[in-house]
């Protein structure tokens, strides 16, 4: 039970910590480029700011509109299935501390973080991105990197849920096939 709880804590730390580490690394990269004489602010303002604003505004809006649909569809097709309910019952019986909808709640929170970070990245491009200092450009680029990292994490978690869904579909198809074979054998005997 403690190892499962520790595993969940590590997973949460990694899920939310990796995007922040990516953001900090981008900030440090901008700092080092500025120290080496590269005009980060000029390059950012001329080549990246407008595209990052439009891209993250679109991404944030798109994710916001899809978030509820994704969560509801996965809930209906994975977490409401009797086979999943049995899996949770077995985990609870073995002492694992969990709830039926804990993974779905984690997905919903991660999608919310991805939406908020994308919209914030867009907002920063339009406000802080107007300053011609390296640190302003570094913050804007760091936020963009953080938003991309959250997007990738959300994609990975959605993909894991889809794999679970496909596993349940395979289980149902296998059971239906076994039932058909049993009925066919029963009628032929």
Short mmCIF file of C-alpha atoms in Angstrom, two decimals, residues 30-154:
data_model
loop_
_atom_site.label_atom_id
_atom_site.label_comp_id
_atom_site.label_asym_id
_atom_site.label_seq_id
_atom_site.Cartn_x
_atom_site.Cartn_y
_atom_site.Cartn_z
CA UNK A 30 18.02 32.45 -22.84
CA UNK A 31 20.23 33.82 -20.06
CA UNK A 32 23.29 32.00 -21.41
CA UNK A 33 22.56 33.15 -24.97
CA UNK A 34 22.29 36.73 -23.73
CA UNK A 35 25.57 36.40 -21.85
CA UNK A 36 27.21 35.14 -25.04
CA UNK A 37 26.15 38.27 -26.91
CA UNK A 38 23.12 36.91 -28.73
CA UNK A 39 20.26 39.40 -28.83
CA UNK A 40 17.51 37.07 -27.63
CA UNK A 41 14.93 39.84 -27.27
CA UNK A 42 15.39 41.11 -30.83
CA UNK A 43 15.16 37.61 -32.34
CA UNK A 44 12.14 36.77 -30.20
CA UNK A 45 10.25 39.95 -31.06
CA UNK A 46 10.96 39.81 -34.79
CA UNK A 47 10.54 36.08 -35.39
CA UNK A 48 8.56 34.39 -32.63
CA UNK A 49 6.25 36.62 -30.59
CA UNK A 50 3.34 36.94 -33.02
CA UNK A 51 3.37 33.26 -33.97
CA UNK A 52 3.55 32.15 -30.35
CA UNK A 53 0.64 34.42 -29.44
CA UNK A 54 -1.59 33.08 -32.21
CA UNK A 55 -0.51 29.48 -31.73
CA UNK A 56 -1.05 29.32 -28.00
CA UNK A 57 -4.31 31.24 -28.15
CA UNK A 58 -5.58 28.71 -30.69
CA UNK A 59 -4.21 25.77 -28.73
CA UNK A 60 -5.68 26.95 -25.43
CA UNK A 61 -9.09 27.63 -26.95
CA UNK A 62 -9.13 24.30 -28.77
CA UNK A 63 -8.15 22.34 -25.66
CA UNK A 64 -10.71 24.22 -23.60
CA UNK A 65 -13.49 23.28 -25.99
CA UNK A 66 -12.42 19.63 -26.12
CA UNK A 67 -11.59 19.07 -22.43
CA UNK A 68 -15.09 18.21 -21.27
CA UNK A 69 -15.78 16.01 -24.28
CA UNK A 70 -12.56 14.05 -23.82
CA UNK A 71 -13.15 13.49 -20.11
CA UNK A 72 -16.79 12.46 -20.52
CA UNK A 73 -16.07 10.09 -23.42
CA UNK A 74 -13.22 8.38 -21.57
CA UNK A 75 -15.38 8.13 -18.43
CA UNK A 76 -18.20 6.45 -20.33
CA UNK A 77 -15.99 4.08 -22.30
CA UNK A 78 -13.35 3.15 -19.72
CA UNK A 79 -14.21 4.03 -16.14
CA UNK A 80 -17.90 3.10 -16.23
CA UNK A 81 -17.19 -0.37 -17.63
CA UNK A 82 -17.87 -3.33 -15.30
CA UNK A 83 -14.45 -4.79 -16.10
CA UNK A 84 -12.77 -1.58 -14.90
CA UNK A 85 -14.96 -1.55 -11.79
CA UNK A 86 -13.80 -5.14 -11.08
CA UNK A 87 -10.17 -4.07 -11.50
CA UNK A 88 -10.67 -1.26 -8.95
CA UNK A 89 -12.45 -3.63 -6.54
CA UNK A 90 -9.48 -6.03 -6.72
CA UNK A 91 -7.04 -3.17 -6.10
CA UNK A 92 -9.05 -1.97 -3.11
CA UNK A 93 -9.23 -5.52 -1.74
CA UNK A 94 -5.45 -5.84 -1.98
CA UNK A 95 -5.00 -2.67 0.08
CA UNK A 96 -4.31 -0.13 -2.67
CA UNK A 97 -5.70 3.25 -1.78
CA UNK A 98 -7.54 4.47 -4.87
CA UNK A 99 -10.91 5.54 -6.17
CA UNK A 100 -12.76 4.58 -9.31
CA UNK A 101 -12.30 7.96 -10.94
CA UNK A 102 -8.83 8.93 -9.62
CA UNK A 103 -7.08 8.49 -13.00
CA UNK A 104 -9.86 10.43 -14.73
CA UNK A 105 -9.55 13.21 -12.17
CA UNK A 106 -5.79 13.31 -12.81
CA UNK A 107 -6.42 13.58 -16.57
CA UNK A 108 -8.93 16.37 -16.05
CA UNK A 109 -6.49 18.33 -13.87
CA UNK A 110 -3.67 17.86 -16.37
CA UNK A 111 -5.87 19.03 -19.25
CA UNK A 112 -6.86 22.06 -17.17
CA UNK A 113 -3.17 22.83 -16.53
CA UNK A 114 -2.46 22.49 -20.27
CA UNK A 115 -5.33 24.87 -21.13
CA UNK A 116 -4.34 27.44 -18.52
CA UNK A 117 -0.66 27.34 -19.40
CA UNK A 118 -1.41 27.72 -23.13
CA UNK A 119 -3.70 30.70 -22.52
CA UNK A 120 -1.19 32.25 -20.11
CA UNK A 121 1.62 31.74 -22.64
CA UNK A 122 -0.52 33.53 -25.23
CA UNK A 123 -1.29 36.37 -22.84
CA UNK A 124 2.39 36.79 -21.96
CA UNK A 125 3.32 37.07 -25.65
CA UNK A 126 0.90 39.98 -25.94
CA UNK A 127 1.88 41.78 -22.73
CA UNK A 128 5.33 40.99 -21.36
CA UNK A 129 6.56 40.13 -24.86
CA UNK A 130 6.39 43.82 -25.79
CA UNK A 131 9.38 44.62 -23.56
CA UNK A 132 12.73 44.61 -25.34
CA UNK A 133 14.68 42.97 -22.53
CA UNK A 134 16.17 39.50 -22.57
CA UNK A 135 14.42 38.54 -19.32
CA UNK A 136 10.97 39.40 -20.73
CA UNK A 137 11.65 37.28 -23.80
CA UNK A 138 13.03 34.51 -21.60
CA UNK A 139 9.89 34.47 -19.45
CA UNK A 140 7.65 34.37 -22.53
CA UNK A 141 9.67 31.56 -24.11
CA UNK A 142 9.79 29.67 -20.80
CA UNK A 143 6.02 29.84 -20.49
CA UNK A 144 5.65 28.61 -24.06
CA UNK A 145 7.96 25.68 -23.29
CA UNK A 146 6.03 24.93 -20.09
CA UNK A 147 2.74 24.94 -22.03
CA UNK A 148 4.19 22.58 -24.64
CA UNK A 149 5.43 20.24 -21.91
CA UNK A 150 1.95 20.17 -20.33
CA UNK A 151 0.47 19.47 -23.75
CA UNK A 152 2.83 16.53 -24.26
CA UNK A 153 2.05 15.18 -20.79
CA UNK A 154 -1.69 15.47 -21.49
#
